[in-house]
One Martini backbone bead per residue (centre of mass of N, CA, C, O) as a GRO file, in nm:
protein
  527
    1UNK     BB    1  -0.339   0.792  -2.012
    2UNK     BB    2  -0.580   0.980  -2.220
    3UNK     BB    3  -0.643   1.349  -2.328
    4UNK     BB    4  -0.792   1.573  -2.515
    5UNK     BB    5  -0.922   1.852  -2.612
    6UNK     BB    6  -1.099   2.039  -2.540
    7UNK     BB    7  -1.259   2.291  -2.628
    8UNK     BB    8  -1.108   2.603  -2.707
    9UNK     BB    9  -0.807   2.451  -2.651
   10UNK     BB   10  -0.532   2.452  -2.708
   11UNK     BB   11  -0.214   2.201  -2.798
   12UNK     BB   12  -0.077   2.436  -2.669
   13UNK     BB   13   0.215   2.613  -2.547
   14UNK     BB   14   0.370   2.839  -2.463
   15UNK     BB   15   0.654   2.908  -2.519
   16UNK     BB   16   0.939   2.814  -2.382
   17UNK     BB   17   1.181   2.688  -2.197
   18UNK     BB   18   1.417   2.470  -2.321
   19UNK     BB   19   1.497   2.196  -2.263
   20UNK     BB   20   1.600   2.110  -2.611
   21UNK     BB   21   1.392   2.369  -2.790
   22UNK     BB   22   1.164   2.274  -2.758
   23UNK     BB   23   0.850   2.263  -2.752
   24UNK     BB   24   0.565   2.302  -2.594
   25UNK     BB   25   0.328   2.163  -2.425
   26UNK     BB   26   0.032   2.074  -2.353
   27UNK     BB   27  -0.211   2.179  -2.039
   28UNK     BB   28  -0.501   2.010  -2.047
   29UNK     BB   29  -0.447   1.652  -2.114
   30UNK     BB   30  -0.178   1.446  -2.052
   31UNK     BB   31  -0.252   1.286  -1.764
   32UNK     BB   32  -0.325   1.115  -1.517
   33UNK     BB   33  -0.128   1.020  -1.257
   34UNK     BB   34  -0.270   0.730  -1.068
   35UNK     BB   35  -0.615   0.763  -1.075
   36UNK     BB   36  -0.650   0.996  -0.839
   37UNK     BB   37  -0.928   1.196  -0.861
   38UNK     BB   38  -0.963   1.227  -1.205
   39UNK     BB   39  -1.158   1.322  -1.430
   40UNK     BB   40  -1.385   1.213  -1.672
   41UNK     BB   41  -1.421   1.339  -1.952
   42UNK     BB   42  -1.573   1.384  -2.299
   43UNK     BB   43  -1.510   1.248  -2.560
   44UNK     BB   44  -1.403   1.426  -2.885
   45UNK     BB   45  -1.170   1.265  -2.963
   46UNK     BB   46  -0.907   1.093  -3.058
   47UNK     BB   47  -0.632   1.038  -2.878
   48UNK     BB   48  -0.386   1.125  -2.816
   49UNK     BB   49  -0.031   1.035  -2.787
   50UNK     BB   50   0.114   1.005  -2.416
   51UNK     BB   51   0.358   0.836  -2.294
   52UNK     BB   52   0.524   0.987  -2.048
   53UNK     BB   53   0.289   0.915  -1.790
   54UNK     BB   54   0.300   0.620  -1.832
   55UNK     BB   55   0.570   0.638  -1.582
   56UNK     BB   56   0.502   0.628  -1.371
   57UNK     BB   57   0.258   0.371  -1.395
   58UNK     BB   58   0.498   0.181  -1.426
   59UNK     BB   59   0.717   0.234  -1.190
   60UNK     BB   60   0.470   0.158  -0.946
   61UNK     BB   61   0.332  -0.026  -1.051
   62UNK     BB   62   0.452  -0.270  -1.319
   63UNK     BB   63   0.674  -0.323  -1.156
   64UNK     BB   64   0.838  -0.581  -1.018
   65UNK     BB   65   0.930  -0.632  -0.726
   66UNK     BB   66   1.083  -0.892  -0.715
   67UNK     BB   67   1.182  -0.784  -0.914
   68UNK     BB   68   1.437  -0.568  -0.815
   69UNK     BB   69   1.537  -0.770  -0.586
   70UNK     BB   70   1.668  -0.994  -0.738
   71UNK     BB   71   1.858  -0.775  -0.938
   72UNK     BB   72   1.923  -0.680  -0.707
   73UNK     BB   73   2.111  -0.870  -0.572
   74UNK     BB   74   2.271  -0.953  -0.872
   75UNK     BB   75   2.435  -0.665  -0.820
   76UNK     BB   76   2.746  -0.504  -0.891
   77UNK     BB   77   2.807  -0.150  -0.877
   78UNK     BB   78   2.979   0.146  -0.922
   79UNK     BB   79   2.829   0.349  -0.666
   80UNK     BB   80   2.574   0.192  -0.497
   81UNK     BB   81   2.568   0.399  -0.311
   82UNK     BB   82   2.380   0.649  -0.224
   83UNK     BB   83   2.266   0.924  -0.264
   84UNK     BB   84   2.010   1.065  -0.358
   85UNK     BB   85   1.677   1.147  -0.346
   86UNK     BB   86   1.342   1.258  -0.500
   87UNK     BB   87   1.262   1.480  -0.201
   88UNK     BB   88   1.488   1.712  -0.305
   89UNK     BB   89   1.325   1.806  -0.613
   90UNK     BB   90   1.031   1.838  -0.408
   91UNK     BB   91   0.843   2.024  -0.313
   92UNK     BB   92   0.680   2.118  -0.025
   93UNK     BB   93   0.381   2.115  -0.112
   94UNK     BB   94   0.332   1.857  -0.193
   95UNK     BB   95   0.045   1.568  -0.177
   96UNK     BB   96   0.231   1.385  -0.361
   97UNK     BB   97   0.392   1.057  -0.359
   98UNK     BB   98   0.650   0.866  -0.485
   99UNK     BB   99   0.866   0.559  -0.467
  100UNK     BB  100   1.148   0.461  -0.587
  101UNK     BB  101   1.475   0.180  -0.498
  102UNK     BB  102   1.732   0.102  -0.666
  103UNK     BB  103   1.967   0.208  -0.399
  104UNK     BB  104   2.054   0.020  -0.161
  105UNK     BB  105   2.220  -0.114   0.054
  106UNK     BB  106   2.433  -0.269   0.287
  107UNK     BB  107   2.141  -0.393   0.419
  108UNK     BB  108   1.959  -0.468   0.169
  109UNK     BB  109   2.122  -0.652  -0.019
  110UNK     BB  110   2.166  -0.888   0.217
  111UNK     BB  111   1.814  -0.910   0.274
  112UNK     BB  112   1.764  -0.976  -0.021
  113UNK     BB  113   1.947  -1.266  -0.131
  114UNK     BB  114   1.781  -1.375   0.144
  115UNK     BB  115   1.493  -1.342  -0.003
  116UNK     BB  116   1.505  -1.500  -0.231
  117UNK     BB  117   1.621  -1.764  -0.166
  118UNK     BB  118   1.280  -1.815   0.012
  119UNK     BB  119   1.158  -1.799  -0.241
  120UNK     BB  120   0.958  -1.987  -0.433
  121UNK     BB  121   1.016  -2.190  -0.727
  122UNK     BB  122   0.795  -2.077  -0.874
  123UNK     BB  123   0.878  -1.768  -0.853
  124UNK     BB  124   1.203  -1.854  -0.949
  125UNK     BB  125   1.076  -1.941  -1.254
  126UNK     BB  126   1.015  -1.610  -1.288
  127UNK     BB  127   1.310  -1.520  -1.224
  128UNK     BB  128   1.528  -1.267  -1.356
  129UNK     BB  129   1.813  -1.173  -1.232
  130UNK     BB  130   1.916  -1.009  -1.525
  131UNK     BB  131   1.702  -0.823  -1.538
  132UNK     BB  132   1.579  -0.577  -1.620
  133UNK     BB  133   1.299  -0.357  -1.532
  134UNK     BB  134   1.361  -0.084  -1.742
  135UNK     BB  135   1.430  -0.272  -2.020
  136UNK     BB  136   1.155  -0.278  -2.028
  137UNK     BB  137   0.986  -0.047  -2.030
  138UNK     BB  138   1.132   0.083  -2.274
  139UNK     BB  139   1.128  -0.128  -2.524
  140UNK     BB  140   0.772  -0.072  -2.482
  141UNK     BB  141   0.751   0.248  -2.430
  142UNK     BB  142   1.026   0.317  -2.598
  143UNK     BB  143   1.147   0.148  -2.925
  144UNK     BB  144   1.333   0.436  -3.026
  145UNK     BB  145   1.526   0.310  -2.863
  146UNK     BB  146   1.808   0.241  -2.673
  147UNK     BB  147   1.942   0.044  -2.393
  148UNK     BB  148   2.175   0.041  -2.401
  149UNK     BB  149   2.321   0.301  -2.585
  150UNK     BB  150   2.107   0.529  -2.455
  151UNK     BB  151   2.023   0.451  -2.089
  152UNK     BB  152   2.209   0.279  -1.932
  153UNK     BB  153   2.445   0.447  -1.871
  154UNK     BB  154   2.269   0.717  -1.747
  155UNK     BB  155   2.060   0.507  -1.493
  156UNK     BB  156   1.924   0.516  -1.233
  157UNK     BB  157   1.779   0.376  -0.945
  158UNK     BB  158   1.594   0.687  -0.864
  159UNK     BB  159   1.236   0.746  -0.833
  160UNK     BB  160   0.999   0.985  -0.880
  161UNK     BB  161   0.706   1.168  -0.762
  162UNK     BB  162   0.500   1.448  -0.783
  163UNK     BB  163   0.232   1.678  -0.621
  164UNK     BB  164   0.071   1.995  -0.685
  165UNK     BB  165  -0.022   2.295  -0.643
  166UNK     BB  166  -0.143   2.561  -0.879
  167UNK     BB  167  -0.191   2.865  -1.058
  168UNK     BB  168  -0.096   2.754  -1.325
  169UNK     BB  169  -0.255   2.643  -1.601
  170UNK     BB  170   0.028   2.543  -1.733
  171UNK     BB  171   0.111   2.323  -1.499
  172UNK     BB  172  -0.109   2.135  -1.526
  173UNK     BB  173  -0.303   1.821  -1.577
  174UNK     BB  174  -0.505   1.982  -1.515
  175UNK     BB  175  -0.873   2.055  -1.410
  176UNK     BB  176  -0.775   2.074  -1.032
  177UNK     BB  177  -0.521   2.204  -0.931
  178UNK     BB  178  -0.250   2.046  -1.070
  179UNK     BB  179   0.081   1.897  -1.054
  180UNK     BB  180   0.312   1.763  -1.253
  181UNK     BB  181   0.636   1.515  -1.177
  182UNK     BB  182   0.971   1.385  -1.230
  183UNK     BB  183   1.213   1.167  -1.145
  184UNK     BB  184   1.547   1.077  -1.215
  185UNK     BB  185   1.809   0.921  -1.224
  186UNK     BB  186   2.163   1.018  -1.269
  187UNK     BB  187   2.514   0.959  -1.420
  188UNK     BB  188   2.476   1.118  -1.754
  189UNK     BB  189   2.366   1.399  -1.847
  190UNK     BB  190   2.448   1.440  -2.155
  191UNK     BB  191   2.350   1.145  -2.211
  192UNK     BB  192   2.049   1.236  -2.071
  193UNK     BB  193   2.029   1.496  -2.324
  194UNK     BB  194   2.012   1.337  -2.575
  195UNK     BB  195   1.742   1.121  -2.511
  196UNK     BB  196   1.545   1.335  -2.432
  197UNK     BB  197   1.598   1.459  -2.728
  198UNK     BB  198   1.388   1.213  -2.863
  199UNK     BB  199   1.132   1.218  -2.616
  200UNK     BB  200   1.053   1.545  -2.726
  201UNK     BB  201   0.969   1.462  -3.040
  202UNK     BB  202   0.811   1.260  -2.928
  203UNK     BB  203   0.661   1.383  -2.726
  204UNK     BB  204   0.517   1.601  -2.446
  205UNK     BB  205   0.768   1.729  -2.293
  206UNK     BB  206   1.017   1.835  -2.026
  207UNK     BB  207   1.329   1.929  -1.920
  208UNK     BB  208   1.568   1.850  -1.614
  209UNK     BB  209   1.812   1.962  -1.348
  210UNK     BB  210   1.893   1.797  -1.072
  211UNK     BB  211   2.056   1.637  -0.851
  212UNK     BB  212   2.070   1.357  -1.040
  213UNK     BB  213   1.818   1.509  -1.172
  214UNK     BB  214   1.566   1.409  -1.412
  215UNK     BB  215   1.322   1.629  -1.470
  216UNK     BB  216   0.992   1.581  -1.575
  217UNK     BB  217   0.716   1.730  -1.763
  218UNK     BB  218   0.427   1.871  -1.986
  219UNK     BB  219   0.620   2.118  -1.943
  220UNK     BB  220   0.735   2.446  -1.831
  221UNK     BB  221   0.601   2.518  -1.659
  222UNK     BB  222   0.620   2.303  -1.447
  223UNK     BB  223   0.898   2.354  -1.378
  224UNK     BB  224   0.884   2.651  -1.293
  225UNK     BB  225   0.692   2.636  -1.067
  226UNK     BB  226   0.902   2.458  -0.932
  227UNK     BB  227   1.101   2.586  -0.869
  228UNK     BB  228   0.903   2.856  -0.720
  229UNK     BB  229   0.799   2.654  -0.461
  230UNK     BB  230   1.087   2.600  -0.374
  231UNK     BB  231   1.132   2.927  -0.392
  232UNK     BB  232   0.969   2.952  -0.093
  233UNK     BB  233   0.954   2.625   0.058
  234UNK     BB  234   1.116   2.411  -0.043
  235UNK     BB  235   1.203   2.085   0.038
  236UNK     BB  236   1.022   1.739   0.091
  237UNK     BB  237   1.264   1.642   0.318
  238UNK     BB  238   1.182   1.925   0.479
  239UNK     BB  239   0.957   1.855   0.567
  240UNK     BB  240   0.794   1.824   0.878
  241UNK     BB  241   0.543   1.615   0.816
  242UNK     BB  242   0.710   1.424   0.602
  243UNK     BB  243   0.900   1.344   0.757
  244UNK     BB  244   0.782   1.248   1.052
  245UNK     BB  245   0.621   0.974   0.841
  246UNK     BB  246   0.888   0.835   0.752
  247UNK     BB  247   1.032   0.767   0.974
  248UNK     BB  248   0.744   0.610   1.073
  249UNK     BB  249   0.794   0.387   0.836
  250UNK     BB  250   1.130   0.421   0.815
  251UNK     BB  251   1.412   0.262   0.656
  252UNK     BB  252   1.482   0.056   0.363
  253UNK     BB  253   1.286   0.136   0.099
  254UNK     BB  254   1.126  -0.027  -0.206
  255UNK     BB  255   0.837   0.197  -0.126
  256UNK     BB  256   0.671   0.517  -0.155
  257UNK     BB  257   0.387   0.642   0.009
  258UNK     BB  258   0.218   1.001  -0.003
  259UNK     BB  259   0.006   1.204   0.191
  260UNK     BB  260  -0.240   1.478   0.185
  261UNK     BB  261  -0.572   1.476   0.276
  262UNK     BB  262  -0.634   1.755   0.289
  263UNK     BB  263  -0.531   1.903   0.093
  264UNK     BB  264  -0.661   1.734  -0.156
  265UNK     BB  265  -0.951   1.736  -0.085
  266UNK     BB  266  -0.976   2.056  -0.117
  267UNK     BB  267  -0.889   2.083  -0.380
  268UNK     BB  268  -1.093   1.901  -0.559
  269UNK     BB  269  -1.288   2.111  -0.390
  270UNK     BB  270  -1.238   2.334  -0.562
  271UNK     BB  271  -1.225   2.298  -0.829
  272UNK     BB  272  -1.384   2.225  -1.190
  273UNK     BB  273  -1.444   1.928  -1.234
  274UNK     BB  274  -1.753   1.890  -1.178
  275UNK     BB  275  -1.851   1.943  -1.438
  276UNK     BB  276  -1.830   1.616  -1.514
  277UNK     BB  277  -2.059   1.482  -1.269
  278UNK     BB  278  -1.816   1.409  -1.036
  279UNK     BB  279  -1.693   1.413  -0.758
  280UNK     BB  280  -1.395   1.586  -0.665
  281UNK     BB  281  -1.425   1.441  -0.381
  282UNK     BB  282  -1.226   1.100  -0.316
  283UNK     BB  283  -1.415   1.061  -0.059
  284UNK     BB  284  -1.714   1.080   0.013
  285UNK     BB  285  -1.743   0.756   0.032
  286UNK     BB  286  -1.585   0.749   0.338
  287UNK     BB  287  -1.749   1.039   0.496
  288UNK     BB  288  -1.954   1.091   0.345
  289UNK     BB  289  -1.969   1.444   0.307
  290UNK     BB  290  -1.702   1.511   0.482
  291UNK     BB  291  -1.401   1.618   0.559
  292UNK     BB  292  -1.078   1.601   0.573
  293UNK     BB  293  -0.789   1.466   0.732
  294UNK     BB  294  -0.458   1.376   0.684
  295UNK     BB  295  -0.239   1.164   0.642
  296UNK     BB  296  -0.055   0.881   0.426
  297UNK     BB  297   0.190   0.615   0.461
  298UNK     BB  298   0.349   0.358   0.241
  299UNK     BB  299   0.541   0.054   0.266
  300UNK     BB  300   0.845  -0.116   0.113
  301UNK     BB  301   0.985  -0.413   0.263
  302UNK     BB  302   1.283  -0.582   0.291
  303UNK     BB  303   1.381  -0.894   0.470
  304UNK     BB  304   1.579  -1.151   0.481
  305UNK     BB  305   1.268  -1.275   0.608
  306UNK     BB  306   1.024  -1.073   0.476
  307UNK     BB  307   0.780  -0.894   0.324
  308UNK     BB  308   0.680  -0.561   0.334
  309UNK     BB  309   0.355  -0.371   0.434
  310UNK     BB  310   0.316  -0.004   0.555
  311UNK     BB  311   0.060   0.151   0.703
  312UNK     BB  312  -0.007   0.523   0.763
  313UNK     BB  313  -0.129   0.739   1.033
  314UNK     BB  314  -0.232   1.104   1.025
  315UNK     BB  315  -0.435   1.314   1.178
  316UNK     BB  316  -0.714   1.127   1.121
  317UNK     BB  317  -1.006   1.325   1.031
  318UNK     BB  318  -1.346   1.290   0.987
  319UNK     BB  319  -1.543   1.508   1.145
  320UNK     BB  320  -1.606   1.291   1.444
  321UNK     BB  321  -1.535   0.960   1.423
  322UNK     BB  322  -1.274   0.996   1.616
  323UNK     BB  323  -1.288   1.123   1.881
  324UNK     BB  324  -1.512   0.914   2.016
  325UNK     BB  325  -1.256   0.672   2.005
  326UNK     BB  326  -1.084   0.451   2.269
  327UNK     BB  327  -0.870   0.256   2.288
  328UNK     BB  328  -0.744  -0.021   2.366
  329UNK     BB  329  -0.573  -0.217   2.469
  330UNK     BB  330  -0.346  -0.414   2.403
  331UNK     BB  331  -0.270  -0.719   2.243
  332UNK     BB  332  -0.201  -1.121   2.133
  333UNK     BB  333  -0.239  -1.329   2.333
  334UNK     BB  334  -0.414  -1.504   2.256
  335UNK     BB  335  -0.332  -1.628   1.991
  336UNK     BB  336  -0.027  -1.700   2.097
  337UNK     BB  337  -0.259  -1.944   2.234
  338UNK     BB  338  -0.300  -2.088   2.049
  339UNK     BB  339  -0.249  -2.378   1.855
  340UNK     BB  340   0.044  -2.484   1.673
  341UNK     BB  341  -0.202  -2.621   1.428
  342UNK     BB  342  -0.299  -2.401   1.301
  343UNK     BB  343  -0.409  -2.178   0.964
  344UNK     BB  344  -0.579  -1.995   1.085
  345UNK     BB  345  -0.613  -1.630   1.258
  346UNK     BB  346  -0.802  -1.409   1.510
  347UNK     BB  347  -0.712  -1.120   1.660
  348UNK     BB  348  -0.766  -0.941   1.994
  349UNK     BB  349  -0.810  -0.589   2.183
  350UNK     BB  350  -1.055  -0.496   2.261
  351UNK     BB  351  -1.325  -0.550   2.092
  352UNK     BB  352  -1.548  -0.457   2.347
  353UNK     BB  353  -1.533  -0.198   2.319
  354UNK     BB  354  -1.524  -0.110   2.048
  355UNK     BB  355  -1.831  -0.248   2.017
  356UNK     BB  356  -1.958  -0.101   2.230
  357UNK     BB  357  -1.838   0.204   2.026
  358UNK     BB  358  -2.040   0.101   1.785
  359UNK     BB  359  -2.313   0.058   1.970
  360UNK     BB  360  -2.370   0.356   2.025
  361UNK     BB  361  -2.366   0.495   1.810
  362UNK     BB  362  -2.512   0.218   1.657
  363UNK     BB  363  -2.756   0.013   1.726
  364UNK     BB  364  -2.972  -0.047   1.494
  365UNK     BB  365  -2.740  -0.231   1.322
  366UNK     BB  366  -2.764  -0.467   1.550
  367UNK     BB  367  -3.058  -0.585   1.585
  368UNK     BB  368  -3.007  -0.895   1.481
  369UNK     BB  369  -2.841  -0.948   1.726
  370UNK     BB  370  -3.007  -0.931   1.955
  371UNK     BB  371  -3.261  -1.121   1.869
  372UNK     BB  372  -3.037  -1.361   1.950
  373UNK     BB  373  -2.969  -1.332   2.258
  374UNK     BB  374  -3.234  -1.352   2.378
  375UNK     BB  375  -3.260  -1.598   2.470
  376UNK     BB  376  -3.009  -1.588   2.642
  377UNK     BB  377  -3.066  -1.333   2.786
  378UNK     BB  378  -2.898  -1.049   2.678
  379UNK     BB  379  -2.711  -0.791   2.649
  380UNK     BB  380  -2.647  -0.431   2.537
  381UNK     BB  381  -2.304  -0.394   2.610
  382UNK     BB  382  -2.241  -0.651   2.758
  383UNK     BB  383  -2.240  -0.888   2.615
  384UNK     BB  384  -1.952  -0.827   2.432
  385UNK     BB  385  -1.767  -0.934   2.677
  386UNK     BB  386  -1.884  -1.243   2.710
  387UNK     BB  387  -1.837  -1.325   2.420
  388UNK     BB  388  -1.509  -1.162   2.385
  389UNK     BB  389  -1.424  -1.054   2.593
  390UNK     BB  390  -1.043  -0.819   2.616
  391UNK     BB  391  -0.968  -1.140   2.498
  392UNK     BB  392  -0.901  -1.278   2.154
  393UNK     BB  393  -1.000  -1.599   1.978
  394UNK     BB  394  -0.924  -1.716   1.629
  395UNK     BB  395  -0.879  -2.055   1.520
  396UNK     BB  396  -0.774  -2.271   1.235
  397UNK     BB  397  -0.759  -2.657   1.263
  398UNK     BB  398  -0.710  -2.882   1.034
  399UNK     BB  399  -0.645  -2.850   0.683
  400UNK     BB  400  -0.813  -3.039   0.455
  401UNK     BB  401  -0.727  -2.847   0.174
  402UNK     BB  402  -0.802  -2.599   0.024
  403UNK     BB  403  -0.856  -2.283   0.061
  404UNK     BB  404  -1.181  -2.361  -0.056
  405UNK     BB  405  -1.197  -2.618   0.143
  406UNK     BB  406  -1.232  -2.542   0.408
  407UNK     BB  407  -1.566  -2.388   0.452
  408UNK     BB  408  -1.696  -2.698   0.358
  409UNK     BB  409  -1.660  -2.885   0.589
  410UNK     BB  410  -1.486  -2.998   0.863
  411UNK     BB  411  -1.357  -2.807   1.141
  412UNK     BB  412  -1.097  -2.712   1.332
  413UNK     BB  413  -1.147  -2.553   1.664
  414UNK     BB  414  -1.023  -2.248   1.850
  415UNK     BB  415  -1.126  -2.042   2.137
  416UNK     BB  416  -1.043  -1.724   2.291
  417UNK     BB  417  -1.176  -1.552   2.628
  418UNK     BB  418  -1.071  -1.337   2.794
  419UNK     BB  419  -1.358  -1.243   3.022
  420UNK     BB  420  -1.573  -1.494   2.954
  421UNK     BB  421  -1.862  -1.608   2.976
  422UNK     BB  422  -1.870  -1.941   3.040
  423UNK     BB  423  -2.127  -2.049   3.054
  424UNK     BB  424  -2.279  -1.856   2.733
  425UNK     BB  425  -2.091  -2.027   2.566
  426UNK     BB  426  -2.216  -2.339   2.640
  427UNK     BB  427  -2.483  -2.274   2.561
  428UNK     BB  428  -2.424  -2.177   2.264
  429UNK     BB  429  -2.280  -2.432   2.175
  430UNK     BB  430  -2.481  -2.592   2.243
  431UNK     BB  431  -2.697  -2.508   2.051
  432UNK     BB  432  -2.515  -2.534   1.765
  433UNK     BB  433  -2.510  -2.871   1.757
  434UNK     BB  434  -2.780  -2.935   1.763
  435UNK     BB  435  -2.888  -2.784   1.509
  436UNK     BB  436  -2.645  -2.975   1.349
  437UNK     BB  437  -2.596  -3.138   1.455
  438UNK     BB  438  -2.342  -3.225   1.632
  439UNK     BB  439  -2.045  -3.234   1.861
  440UNK     BB  440  -2.006  -3.028   2.166
  441UNK     BB  441  -1.812  -2.849   2.220
  442UNK     BB  442  -1.556  -2.785   2.402
  443UNK     BB  443  -1.510  -2.577   2.756
  444UNK     BB  444  -1.259  -2.409   2.905
  445UNK     BB  445  -1.000  -2.323   3.072
  446UNK     BB  446  -0.763  -2.075   3.137
  447UNK     BB  447  -0.786  -1.930   3.363
  448UNK     BB  448  -0.917  -1.671   3.269
  449UNK     BB  449  -0.983  -1.843   2.992
  450UNK     BB  450  -1.208  -1.953   2.744
  451UNK     BB  451  -1.253  -2.234   2.618
  452UNK     BB  452  -1.293  -2.361   2.302
  453UNK     BB  453  -1.326  -2.726   2.109
  454UNK     BB  454  -1.339  -2.826   1.796
  455UNK     BB  455  -1.114  -3.063   1.720
  456UNK     BB  456  -0.785  -3.097   1.628
  457UNK     BB  457  -0.545  -2.966   1.885
  458UNK     BB  458  -0.279  -2.891   1.954
  459UNK     BB  459  -0.055  -2.852   2.202
  460UNK     BB  460   0.122  -2.616   2.096
  461UNK     BB  461   0.188  -2.279   2.027
  462UNK     BB  462   0.185  -2.063   1.809
  463UNK     BB  463   0.448  -1.844   1.915
  464UNK     BB  464   0.635  -2.113   1.825
  465UNK     BB  465   0.651  -2.041   1.595
  466UNK     BB  466   0.863  -1.942   1.329
  467UNK     BB  467   0.673  -1.782   1.115
  468UNK     BB  468   0.473  -1.632   1.371
  469UNK     BB  469   0.733  -1.469   1.436
  470UNK     BB  470   0.840  -1.331   1.159
  471UNK     BB  471   0.510  -1.176   1.074
  472UNK     BB  472   0.490  -1.099   1.403
  473UNK     BB  473   0.704  -0.896   1.447
  474UNK     BB  474   0.629  -0.628   1.660
  475UNK     BB  475   0.302  -0.695   1.723
  476UNK     BB  476   0.200  -0.734   2.009
  477UNK     BB  477   0.054  -0.456   2.092
  478UNK     BB  478  -0.163  -0.505   1.913
  479UNK     BB  479  -0.487  -0.545   1.830
  480UNK     BB  480  -0.481  -0.661   1.583
  481UNK     BB  481  -0.415  -0.982   1.419
  482UNK     BB  482  -0.303  -1.214   1.151
  483UNK     BB  483  -0.297  -1.572   1.037
  484UNK     BB  484  -0.177  -1.758   0.788
  485UNK     BB  485  -0.043  -2.147   0.699
  486UNK     BB  486   0.057  -2.246   0.360
  487UNK     BB  487   0.169  -2.497   0.457
  488UNK     BB  488  -0.103  -2.707   0.500
  489UNK     BB  489  -0.209  -2.677   0.202
  490UNK     BB  490  -0.277  -2.828  -0.058
  491UNK     BB  491  -0.174  -2.926  -0.364
  492UNK     BB  492  -0.231  -2.758  -0.670
  493UNK     BB  493  -0.281  -2.585  -0.923
  494UNK     BB  494  -0.173  -2.273  -0.791
  495UNK     BB  495   0.027  -2.462  -0.532
  496UNK     BB  496   0.257  -2.715  -0.556
  497UNK     BB  497   0.447  -2.634  -0.270
  498UNK     BB  498   0.333  -2.480  -0.017
  499UNK     BB  499   0.627  -2.579   0.144
  500UNK     BB  500   0.723  -2.246   0.084
  501UNK     BB  501   0.505  -2.025   0.162
  502UNK     BB  502   0.462  -2.008   0.458
  503UNK     BB  503   0.369  -1.723   0.539
  504UNK     BB  504   0.108  -1.480   0.671
  505UNK     BB  505   0.070  -1.158   0.785
  506UNK     BB  506  -0.144  -0.913   1.078
  507UNK     BB  507  -0.182  -0.605   1.164
  508UNK     BB  508  -0.339  -0.317   1.432
  509UNK     BB  509  -0.286  -0.024   1.497
  510UNK     BB  510  -0.469   0.240   1.723
  511UNK     BB  511  -0.498   0.602   1.816
  512UNK     BB  512  -0.732   0.720   1.724
  513UNK     BB  513  -0.597   0.920   1.426
  514UNK     BB  514  -0.423   0.713   1.458
  515UNK     BB  515  -0.209   0.407   1.241
  516UNK     BB  516  -0.093   0.041   1.133
  517UNK     BB  517  -0.011  -0.159   0.886
  518UNK     BB  518   0.116  -0.511   0.867
  519UNK     BB  519   0.221  -0.661   0.625
  520UNK     BB  520   0.334  -1.064   0.556
  521UNK     BB  521   0.616  -1.253   0.349
  522UNK     BB  522   0.706  -1.596   0.427
  523UNK     BB  523   0.911  -1.805   0.282
  524UNK     BB  524   1.049  -2.119   0.277
  525UNK     BB  525   1.204  -2.244   0.023
  526UNK     BB  526   1.524  -2.166   0.166
  527UNK     BB  527   1.412  -2.327   0.487
   0.00000   0.00000   0.00000
């Protein structure tokens, strides 16, 4: 998306050094990549077409990552392994960074091929292993280029995008104090220069080359500002927080994204963009107007057994919102002890402790819940442990029908709560069944765990299921977990062969201002 020139602002930047000798592009509104906190100025005229800043969006969001994985797994190229990463040509002052890496290591390549073989037939039928995602992008957005002749001979397999603060108005991508650049790996600078000069004739673009990357920017002022920032403080890969955060989320990723929340919100809050009638701080709705600190990082990773999306937060704070919360002891034992025919499950450790801390912060929010407990002579906060225990899990079993039918019919379940009050839970279960004219569920104990079961529940343990183990691998010490067995749903118009879709699972781990979220899909098409 692009914006027109604001009133009384020239539509061109002062001429400057340009690779290819073309005049500089407009500094005013070349479009705001990724849409993060971008102001929405009024439309003064029909916008000019400025597609070059659609490229980061198309690369980061429009490229189908599964297609990229299949393509990478089925492609053999010379010089495939190794090479620099985009963060080595971006400034250390970057507050936002994202990259797509289609140049995997040998181990990744083997994982991609094995994972692609496990995809459901429905997915495989939609993917062409010979299709190059870059071709689709170039042919749709730059139809004046011949991909085979003008692009493919030099195009590398790594792409990066970064934004940083700048004092140069000419270098800003909009009136928010931010500059941005896009990095494309190249294997032949001369061939890349010829193609980019053609693009430069039609788009607002400046470019230059650094360490096997073509740097693309809306004008030469942005590239000059990038160079000055690197000269002053180095490149992003050497920035201490960024390097530490990337190490935490792990390597061998297909895509990653990173943001310095504190710096980004400060820049937005200090920008004049709020003059357009919109809050310039994108986190106001989440924080209630409080300042935010810390950083977040996300990654997409393909292993041989599953695809994983991971998000980590580092030193994240908003006022004192997280300072007073104490993380309970982690563990998902109760969840893995659910019956082996569990279709959907949620579980966690210390949920009673978390609930108590939330209650102490905002007791009025629990008014209706407390009223419901009065009939059972239960008071808060002690009632949280009586009901939830220290380790808790709920599993729905024996589902017949599609996902939409799960809660519209009778279903079986098992509830497990370690350290809960068995007598209280039995009273509540009996009262609920009488109100609905149903037979009361069974209440039993397993050591110090209260077990409530209703309907058909398996004799084995969910933790022994191979797909549960795949999606929950390494999450044993998490605070909250979720799981869904997709193989148990009946075929319908959306899923023809559910037995090929495996399972999905996820986990949350938190410790004050630090935490992580992991979500995985383990397909079963080839297993």
